[in-house]
Amino acid sequence: AQSVAQPEDQVNVAEGNPLTVKCTYSVSGNPYLFWYVQYPNRGLQFLLKYITGDNLVKGSYGFEAEFNKSQTSFHLKKPSALVSDSALYFCAVRALYNNNDMRFGAGTRLTVKP
Amino acid sequence: EAGVTQFPSHSVIEKGQTVTLRCDPISGHDNLYWYRRVMGKEIKFLLHFVKESKQDESGMPNNRFLAERTGGTYSTLKVQPAELEDSGVYFCASSQDRAGGYTFGSGTRLTVV
């Protein structure tokens, strides 16, 4: 079965600095990879996904993620963080060719300080 | 289009009581999923409906949990009797096909005291 690891519980960055939220995955076969964000008192919102094609995927709110097959990673990045980016971020994986459904990581709390 | 709606948003019940959570998916979405996040841990898959059929219920923790989706529209998740460890946020999601991303509801925060 597939699984996701988000090694950092908490990431702190200063506003205007680049940010990275790490994610590694394990899956049999080719993966679908996703990033979701949860703002306080809100549901999970879709940010971006990788299925096939370019390894660098661009998503909502200026976020992007790079798929690295050899390192089985899908780190989320943004060149310049905003205070409003502060939220809980979840990485998720689905296997492409079997019946298992989406599995999530434990989440990383991003705090952007002014 | 309306999003995925979950009700209630919060529920506080005593150990041993029964609680029923409801999820209304996006209209036309055949796939409906239930997930749960216990404080500080990963969001865990509970089960997956395709229309009214349970496609995968491998994540249901035990037989105190019962999910239904009569008619293939809204779904309910009943916990009976509730235990302290059932506390957490229960998310519902729906998708039109299994290749795309899911649309999540805002979740139901369940607290068992």
Short mmCIF file of C-alpha atoms in Angstrom, two decimals:
data_model
loop_
_atom_site.label_atom_id
_atom_site.label_comp_id
_atom_site.label_asym_id
_atom_site.label_seq_id
_atom_site.Cartn_x
_atom_site.Cartn_y
_atom_site.Cartn_z
CA ALA A 1 0.00 0.00 0.00
CA GLN A 2 1.08 3.55 -0.60
CA SER A 3 2.28 5.90 2.14
CA VAL A 4 3.51 9.44 2.59
CA ALA A 5 6.04 10.95 4.96
CA GLN A 6 6.22 14.60 5.87
CA PRO A 7 9.35 14.76 7.99
CA GLU A 8 8.73 18.20 9.47
CA ASP A 9 5.86 18.89 11.84
CA GLN A 10 6.55 22.61 11.68
CA VAL A 11 8.23 24.96 9.21
CA ASN A 12 8.90 28.59 10.07
CA VAL A 13 9.96 31.16 7.50
CA ALA A 14 10.11 34.92 7.29
CA GLU A 15 7.83 36.74 4.91
CA GLY A 16 9.46 37.22 1.54
CA ASN A 17 11.81 34.28 1.94
CA PRO A 18 11.47 31.10 -0.09
CA LEU A 19 9.73 28.18 1.55
CA THR A 20 9.94 24.42 1.16
CA VAL A 21 7.64 21.84 2.69
CA LYS A 22 9.03 18.33 2.28
CA CYS A 23 7.24 15.18 1.24
CA THR A 24 8.44 11.70 0.34
CA TYR A 25 6.23 8.86 -0.79
CA SER A 26 6.11 5.14 -1.27
CA VAL A 27 3.90 3.49 -3.85
CA SER A 28 3.88 0.52 -6.17
CA GLY A 29 3.96 1.72 -9.74
CA ASN A 30 3.46 5.26 -10.93
CA PRO A 31 2.06 7.74 -8.45
CA TYR A 32 -0.49 10.47 -8.48
CA LEU A 33 0.81 13.11 -6.05
CA PHE A 34 -1.12 15.94 -4.45
CA TRP A 35 -0.75 18.84 -2.10
CA TYR A 36 -3.64 20.14 -0.04
CA VAL A 37 -3.80 23.08 2.34
CA GLN A 38 -6.03 23.57 5.36
CA TYR A 39 -6.64 27.05 6.69
CA PRO A 40 -8.12 27.45 10.19
CA ASN A 41 -11.76 26.30 10.39
CA ARG A 42 -11.77 25.40 6.72
CA GLY A 43 -11.73 22.17 4.75
CA LEU A 44 -8.83 20.83 2.79
CA GLN A 45 -8.21 22.82 -0.36
CA PHE A 46 -6.52 21.39 -3.42
CA LEU A 47 -3.25 23.14 -4.32
CA LEU A 48 -1.70 21.10 -7.11
CA LYS A 49 -1.16 17.63 -8.45
CA TYR A 50 1.32 15.61 -10.45
CA ILE A 51 0.17 12.83 -12.74
CA THR A 52 2.51 12.79 -15.72
CA GLY A 53 4.55 15.26 -17.72
CA ASP A 54 6.83 17.98 -16.44
CA ASN A 55 8.37 17.27 -13.08
CA LEU A 56 7.75 20.84 -11.96
CA VAL A 57 4.07 21.41 -11.31
CA LYS A 58 2.58 24.84 -10.74
CA GLY A 59 -0.50 25.28 -8.59
CA SER A 60 -2.67 27.77 -6.77
CA TYR A 61 -1.44 30.84 -4.84
CA GLY A 62 2.02 30.76 -6.44
CA PHE A 63 2.94 27.33 -5.10
CA GLU A 64 4.83 24.74 -7.09
CA ALA A 65 6.12 21.26 -6.44
CA GLU A 66 8.87 19.20 -7.98
CA PHE A 67 8.44 15.51 -8.60
CA ASN A 68 11.70 13.61 -8.17
CA LYS A 69 11.28 9.95 -9.04
CA SER A 70 14.75 8.82 -7.96
CA GLN A 71 14.33 10.39 -4.54
CA THR A 72 10.60 9.57 -4.36
CA SER A 73 9.96 13.13 -3.28
CA PHE A 74 7.38 15.79 -4.06
CA HIS A 75 8.46 18.88 -2.13
CA LEU A 76 6.22 21.93 -2.10
CA LYS A 77 7.88 25.27 -2.78
CA LYS A 78 7.15 28.95 -3.09
CA PRO A 79 9.74 31.58 -4.04
CA SER A 80 8.44 34.27 -1.69
CA ALA A 81 6.31 33.41 1.33
CA LEU A 82 3.37 35.48 2.51
CA VAL A 83 1.98 35.70 6.03
CA SER A 84 -1.32 34.49 4.57
CA ASP A 85 0.38 31.23 3.53
CA SER A 86 0.43 30.19 7.17
CA ALA A 87 -1.63 27.00 7.32
CA LEU A 88 -1.46 23.22 7.56
CA TYR A 89 -0.16 21.49 4.45
CA PHE A 90 -0.79 17.87 3.53
CA CYS A 91 0.94 15.78 0.91
CA ALA A 92 -0.99 12.84 -0.55
CA VAL A 93 -0.34 9.96 -2.92
CA ARG A 94 -2.46 7.59 -4.94
CA ALA A 95 -1.28 4.65 -6.98
CA LEU A 96 -2.08 4.96 -10.63
CA TYR A 97 -2.95 1.42 -11.48
CA ASN A 98 -4.62 -0.17 -8.52
CA ASN A 99 -7.72 0.23 -6.43
CA ASN A 100 -6.13 1.88 -3.41
CA ASP A 101 -7.21 5.38 -2.70
CA MET A 102 -5.50 8.51 -1.53
CA ARG A 103 -3.19 8.35 1.46
CA PHE A 104 -2.07 11.45 3.33
CA GLY A 105 0.91 12.50 5.34
CA ALA A 106 0.66 13.78 8.91
CA GLY A 107 0.74 17.39 7.77
CA THR A 108 3.23 20.22 8.18
CA ARG A 109 2.29 23.44 9.88
CA LEU A 110 3.76 26.38 8.02
CA THR A 111 4.16 29.65 9.89
CA VAL A 112 5.23 32.73 7.98
CA LYS A 113 6.31 35.59 10.20
CA PRO A 114 6.22 39.23 9.11
CA GLU B 1 -21.50 24.63 -7.97
CA ALA B 2 -22.02 23.84 -4.32
CA GLY B 3 -19.09 22.17 -2.60
CA VAL B 4 -19.01 19.20 -0.31
CA THR B 5 -21.09 19.89 2.77
CA GLN B 6 -20.63 18.24 6.11
CA PHE B 7 -22.93 18.40 9.11
CA PRO B 8 -22.51 19.07 11.95
CA SER B 9 -19.34 21.12 11.99
CA HIS B 10 -18.76 20.27 15.64
CA SER B 11 -20.12 17.61 17.94
CA VAL B 12 -19.38 16.95 21.58
CA ILE B 13 -20.79 13.73 22.98
CA GLU B 14 -20.25 11.54 25.99
CA LYS B 15 -18.55 8.20 25.82
CA GLY B 16 -21.09 5.53 25.00
CA GLN B 17 -23.42 7.80 23.07
CA THR B 18 -24.17 7.63 19.38
CA VAL B 19 -23.31 10.24 16.79
CA THR B 20 -24.18 10.42 13.11
CA LEU B 21 -22.17 12.53 10.72
CA ARG B 22 -23.52 13.52 7.35
CA CYS B 23 -21.82 14.34 4.08
CA ASP B 24 -23.43 15.79 0.98
CA PRO B 25 -21.05 15.41 -1.97
CA ILE B 26 -20.98 17.54 -5.06
CA SER B 27 -23.94 16.63 -7.21
CA GLY B 28 -23.00 14.06 -9.82
CA HIS B 29 -19.88 12.85 -8.03
CA ASP B 30 -20.09 9.08 -7.85
CA ASN B 31 -17.05 8.72 -5.62
CA LEU B 32 -17.37 9.61 -1.95
CA TYR B 33 -14.66 9.16 0.65
CA TRP B 34 -14.49 9.40 4.42
CA TYR B 35 -11.25 10.27 6.18
CA ARG B 36 -10.34 10.97 9.77
CA ARG B 37 -7.57 12.98 11.37
CA VAL B 38 -6.76 12.35 14.98
CA MET B 39 -4.97 15.26 16.63
CA GLY B 40 -1.49 15.75 15.20
CA LYS B 41 -1.52 12.65 13.06
CA GLU B 42 -2.03 11.88 9.42
CA ILE B 43 -5.36 12.02 7.70
CA LYS B 44 -6.41 8.38 7.54
CA PHE B 45 -8.62 6.81 4.95
CA LEU B 46 -11.77 5.21 6.29
CA LEU B 47 -13.78 4.13 3.27
CA HIS B 48 -14.76 4.79 -0.31
CA PHE B 49 -18.18 4.63 -1.92
CA VAL B 50 -18.86 4.38 -5.62
CA LYS B 51 -22.46 5.45 -5.86
CA GLU B 52 -24.20 3.44 -3.13
CA SER B 53 -21.67 0.62 -3.03
CA LYS B 54 -18.76 0.36 -0.63
CA GLN B 55 -15.71 0.06 -2.86
CA ASP B 56 -13.18 -0.11 -0.07
CA GLU B 57 -13.82 -0.05 3.66
CA SER B 58 -10.42 -1.26 4.72
CA GLY B 59 -9.81 1.82 6.85
CA MET B 60 -12.83 1.50 9.10
CA PRO B 61 -11.36 1.05 12.57
CA ASN B 62 -13.93 -1.37 14.02
CA ASN B 63 -17.55 -2.40 13.95
CA ARG B 64 -18.64 0.60 15.99
CA PHE B 65 -18.42 2.57 12.76
CA LEU B 66 -21.14 2.21 10.14
CA ALA B 67 -21.23 4.13 6.88
CA GLU B 68 -24.12 4.25 4.46
CA ARG B 69 -24.90 5.96 1.21
CA THR B 70 -28.44 5.11 0.37
CA GLY B 71 -29.41 6.06 -3.16
CA GLY B 72 -25.88 7.08 -3.97
CA THR B 73 -26.34 10.66 -2.85
CA TYR B 74 -25.47 11.79 0.66
CA SER B 75 -23.61 9.57 3.10
CA THR B 76 -23.79 9.10 6.82
CA LEU B 77 -21.16 7.82 9.21
CA LYS B 78 -22.49 6.54 12.51
CA VAL B 79 -20.35 5.86 15.55
CA GLN B 80 -22.09 3.67 18.12
CA PRO B 81 -21.11 3.57 20.92
CA ALA B 82 -18.52 6.35 20.79
CA GLU B 83 -15.22 5.95 22.60
CA LEU B 84 -12.68 8.58 23.65
CA GLU B 85 -10.26 7.57 20.90
CA ASP B 86 -12.87 8.35 18.27
CA SER B 87 -12.26 12.06 18.80
CA GLY B 88 -10.88 13.81 15.77
CA VAL B 89 -11.86 15.59 12.60
CA TYR B 90 -13.85 13.56 10.10
CA PHE B 91 -13.49 14.69 6.52
CA CYS B 92 -15.62 13.77 3.59
CA ALA B 93 -14.51 14.17 -0.01
CA SER B 94 -16.03 13.52 -3.39
CA SER B 95 -14.72 13.21 -6.91
CA GLN B 96 -16.21 12.75 -10.32
CA ASP B 97 -13.60 10.27 -11.41
CA ARG B 98 -10.77 8.59 -9.63
CA ALA B 99 -8.03 10.23 -11.65
CA GLY B 100 -8.55 13.74 -10.39
CA GLY B 101 -8.21 15.49 -7.12
CA TYR B 102 -10.84 15.29 -4.46
CA THR B 103 -13.03 18.11 -3.17
CA PHE B 104 -13.16 18.05 0.58
CA GLY B 105 -15.74 19.28 2.99
CA SER B 106 -14.86 21.42 5.98
CA GLY B 107 -14.91 18.43 8.28
CA THR B 108 -16.77 17.52 11.44
CA ARG B 109 -14.84 17.93 14.65
CA LEU B 110 -15.95 15.16 16.98
CA THR B 111 -15.06 15.30 20.64
CA VAL B 112 -15.91 12.37 22.86
CA VAL B 113 -15.71 13.17 26.57
#
